[in-house]
CSV table of C-alpha atoms in Angstrom, one decimal:
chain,number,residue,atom,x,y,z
A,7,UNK,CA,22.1,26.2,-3.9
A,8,UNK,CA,23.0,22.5,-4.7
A,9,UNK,CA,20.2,19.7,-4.6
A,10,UNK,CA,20.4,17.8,-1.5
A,11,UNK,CA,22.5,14.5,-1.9
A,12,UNK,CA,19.4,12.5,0.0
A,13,UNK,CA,16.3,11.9,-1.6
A,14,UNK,CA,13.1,9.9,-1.1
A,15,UNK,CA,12.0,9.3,-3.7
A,16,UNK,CA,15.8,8.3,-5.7
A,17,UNK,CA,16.3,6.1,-2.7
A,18,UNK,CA,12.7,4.7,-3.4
A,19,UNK,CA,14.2,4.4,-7.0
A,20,UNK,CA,16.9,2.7,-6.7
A,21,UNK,CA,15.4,0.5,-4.1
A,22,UNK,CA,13.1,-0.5,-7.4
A,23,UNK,CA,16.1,-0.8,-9.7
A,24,UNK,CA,18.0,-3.3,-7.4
A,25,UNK,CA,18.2,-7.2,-9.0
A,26,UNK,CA,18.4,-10.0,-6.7
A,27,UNK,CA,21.9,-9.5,-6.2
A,28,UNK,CA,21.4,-7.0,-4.4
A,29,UNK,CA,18.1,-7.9,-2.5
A,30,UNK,CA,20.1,-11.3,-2.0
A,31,UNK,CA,22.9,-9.5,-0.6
A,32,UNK,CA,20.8,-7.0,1.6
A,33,UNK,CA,19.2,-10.3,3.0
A,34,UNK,CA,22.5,-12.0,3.9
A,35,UNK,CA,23.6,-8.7,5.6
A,36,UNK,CA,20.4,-8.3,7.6
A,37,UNK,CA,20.9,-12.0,8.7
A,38,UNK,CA,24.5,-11.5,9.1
A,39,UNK,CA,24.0,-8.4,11.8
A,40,UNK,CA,21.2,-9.9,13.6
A,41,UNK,CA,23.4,-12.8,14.7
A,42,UNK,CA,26.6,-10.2,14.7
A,43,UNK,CA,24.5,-8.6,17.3
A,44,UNK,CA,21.8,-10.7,18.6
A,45,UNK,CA,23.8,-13.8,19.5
A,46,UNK,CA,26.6,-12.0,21.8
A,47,UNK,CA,24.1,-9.9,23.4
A,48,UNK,CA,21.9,-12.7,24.3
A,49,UNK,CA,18.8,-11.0,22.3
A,50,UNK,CA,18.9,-13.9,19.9
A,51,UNK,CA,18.7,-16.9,22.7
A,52,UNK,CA,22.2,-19.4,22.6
A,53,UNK,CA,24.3,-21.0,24.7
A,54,UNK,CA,27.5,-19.5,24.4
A,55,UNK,CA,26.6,-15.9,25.9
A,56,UNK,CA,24.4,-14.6,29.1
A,57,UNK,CA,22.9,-11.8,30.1
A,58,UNK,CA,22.2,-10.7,33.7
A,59,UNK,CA,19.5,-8.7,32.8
A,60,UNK,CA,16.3,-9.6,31.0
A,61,UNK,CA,16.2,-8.8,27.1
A,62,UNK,CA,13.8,-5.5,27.0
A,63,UNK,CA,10.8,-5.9,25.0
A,64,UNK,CA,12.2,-3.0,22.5
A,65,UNK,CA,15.3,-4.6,22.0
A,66,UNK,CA,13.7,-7.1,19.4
A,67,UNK,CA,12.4,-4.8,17.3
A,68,UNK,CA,15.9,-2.3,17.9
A,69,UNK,CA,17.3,-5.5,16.8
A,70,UNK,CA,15.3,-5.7,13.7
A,71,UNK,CA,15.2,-3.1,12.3
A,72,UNK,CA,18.6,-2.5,12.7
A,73,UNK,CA,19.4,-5.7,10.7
A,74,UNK,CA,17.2,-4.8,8.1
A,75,UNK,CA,18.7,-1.2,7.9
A,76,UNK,CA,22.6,-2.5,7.8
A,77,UNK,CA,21.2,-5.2,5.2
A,78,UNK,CA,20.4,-2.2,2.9
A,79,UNK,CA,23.4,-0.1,3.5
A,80,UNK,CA,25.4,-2.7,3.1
A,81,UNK,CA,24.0,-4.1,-0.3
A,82,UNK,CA,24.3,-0.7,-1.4
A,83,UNK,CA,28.2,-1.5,-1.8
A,84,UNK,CA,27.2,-4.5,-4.4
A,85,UNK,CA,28.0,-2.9,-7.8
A,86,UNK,CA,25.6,-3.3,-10.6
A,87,UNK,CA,26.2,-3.4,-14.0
A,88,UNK,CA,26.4,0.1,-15.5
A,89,UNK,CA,27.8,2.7,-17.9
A,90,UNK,CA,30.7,3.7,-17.3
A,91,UNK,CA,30.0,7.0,-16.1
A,92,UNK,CA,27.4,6.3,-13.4
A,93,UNK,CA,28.8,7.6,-10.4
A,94,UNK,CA,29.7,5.8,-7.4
A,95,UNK,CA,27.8,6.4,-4.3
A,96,UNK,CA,29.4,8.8,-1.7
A,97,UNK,CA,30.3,7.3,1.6
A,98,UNK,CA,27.3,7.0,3.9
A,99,UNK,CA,29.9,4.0,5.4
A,100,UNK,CA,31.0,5.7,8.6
A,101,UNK,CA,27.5,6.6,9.8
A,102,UNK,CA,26.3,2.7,9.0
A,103,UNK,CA,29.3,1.2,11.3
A,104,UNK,CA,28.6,4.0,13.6
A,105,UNK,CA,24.8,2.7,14.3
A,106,UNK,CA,25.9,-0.9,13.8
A,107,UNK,CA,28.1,-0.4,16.6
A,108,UNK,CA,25.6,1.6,19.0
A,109,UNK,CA,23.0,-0.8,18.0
A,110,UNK,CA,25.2,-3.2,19.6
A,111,UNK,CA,25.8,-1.0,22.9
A,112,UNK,CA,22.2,-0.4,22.6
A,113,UNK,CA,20.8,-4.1,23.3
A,114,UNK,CA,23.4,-5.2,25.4
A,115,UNK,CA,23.5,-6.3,28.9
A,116,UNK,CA,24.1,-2.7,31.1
A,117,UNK,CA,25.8,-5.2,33.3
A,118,UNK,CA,27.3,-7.5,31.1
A,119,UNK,CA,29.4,-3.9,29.3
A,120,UNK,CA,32.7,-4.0,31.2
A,121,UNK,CA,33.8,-0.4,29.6
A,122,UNK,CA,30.2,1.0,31.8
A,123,UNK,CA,30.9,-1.3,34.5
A,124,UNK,CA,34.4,0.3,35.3
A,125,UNK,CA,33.1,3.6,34.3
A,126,UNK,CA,30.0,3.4,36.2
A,127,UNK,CA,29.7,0.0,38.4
A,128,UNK,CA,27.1,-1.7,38.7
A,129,UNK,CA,24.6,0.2,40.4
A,130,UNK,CA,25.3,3.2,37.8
A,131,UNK,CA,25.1,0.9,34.6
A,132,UNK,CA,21.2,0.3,36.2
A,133,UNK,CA,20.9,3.6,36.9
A,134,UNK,CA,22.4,5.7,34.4
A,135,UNK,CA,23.5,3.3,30.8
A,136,UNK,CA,20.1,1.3,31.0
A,137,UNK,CA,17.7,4.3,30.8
A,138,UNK,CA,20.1,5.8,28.0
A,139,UNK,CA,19.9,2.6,25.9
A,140,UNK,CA,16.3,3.0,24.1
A,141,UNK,CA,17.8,6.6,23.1
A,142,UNK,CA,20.7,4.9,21.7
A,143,UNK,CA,19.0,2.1,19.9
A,144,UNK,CA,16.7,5.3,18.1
A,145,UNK,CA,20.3,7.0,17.5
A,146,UNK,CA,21.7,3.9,15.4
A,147,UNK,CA,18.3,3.1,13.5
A,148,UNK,CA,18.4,7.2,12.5
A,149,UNK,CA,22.2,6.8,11.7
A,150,UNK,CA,21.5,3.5,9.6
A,151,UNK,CA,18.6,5.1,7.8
A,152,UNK,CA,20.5,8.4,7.0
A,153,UNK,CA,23.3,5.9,5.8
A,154,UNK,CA,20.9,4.5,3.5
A,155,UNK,CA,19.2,6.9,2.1
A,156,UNK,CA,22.2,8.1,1.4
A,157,UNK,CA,23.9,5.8,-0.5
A,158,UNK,CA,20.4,4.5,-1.9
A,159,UNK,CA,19.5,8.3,-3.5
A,160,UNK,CA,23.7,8.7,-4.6
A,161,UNK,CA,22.5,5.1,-6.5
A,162,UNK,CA,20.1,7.2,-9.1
A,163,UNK,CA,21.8,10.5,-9.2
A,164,UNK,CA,22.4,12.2,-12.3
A,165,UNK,CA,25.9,11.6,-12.9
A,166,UNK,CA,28.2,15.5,-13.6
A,167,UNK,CA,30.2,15.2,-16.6
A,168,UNK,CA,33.8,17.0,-16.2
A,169,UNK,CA,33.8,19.9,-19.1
A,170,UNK,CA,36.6,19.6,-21.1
């Protein structure tokens, strides 16, 4: 039986190996998604975009920690100076833009969707996409935290020289 590719405690490792770079890069991508996000769904307040609904009070923290979380995976992709033969983390990149993009669907307007609205007009966005957007703001963080742990545990793996 093979070790699991996810591990606390490597992610935790490489989390301590990372140089600013990385940190600096895991910043600009947090800031980066909160205003990817925040600023067209009204959660971050501006005057370009609306919302006919209220902001929920969850969807700051969904917001949050989903910055912080796409930061991370995506500083993951800065490369370090290395040996040679340190291997290159696996792709952990389709579950990240996967909860990036629910995140999204997560804190947005029910009303303001137009895909629900034609699906489910207005009075089924209220009734049916509102209530399911708290599970789907969970759904992304869990994605975006599988994506990085990961990639982050992939960072301090013992590499597997090909025999000759």
């Amino acid at each position: 039986m093979s070790p699991s590719p996810r591990s606390w405690n490597r992610a935790g490792a490489a989390l301590r190996g990372w140089r600013t770079r990385q940190w600096a890069v895991a910043g600009a991508g947090a800031l980066a998604t909160a205003i990817l996000v925040g600023v067209p769904t009204d959660v971050v307040p501006n005057p370009l975009f609306g919302r006919s609904i209220p902001v929920q009070w969850w969807n700051y923290p969904a917001l949050a920690v989903t910055s912080v979380l796409a930061g991370i995976v995506l500083s993951t992709y800065v490369r370090q100076p290395s040996p040679p033969e340190e291997p290159q983390a696996p792709d952990g990149g389709r579950l990240g833009a996967v909860g990036g993009v629910l995140s999204f669907l997560a804190v947005g307007c029910p009303v303001c969707n137009k895909l629900v609205l034609v699906l489910l007009g207005a009075s089924g966005a209220l009734s049916y996409w509102a209530p399911l957007q708290p599970l789907l703001a969970l759904l992304s963080v869990g994605l975006l935290a599988e994506a990085a742990l990961h990639r982050l545990s992939s960072q301090t793996a013992c590499p597997v020289t090909a025999s000759a």
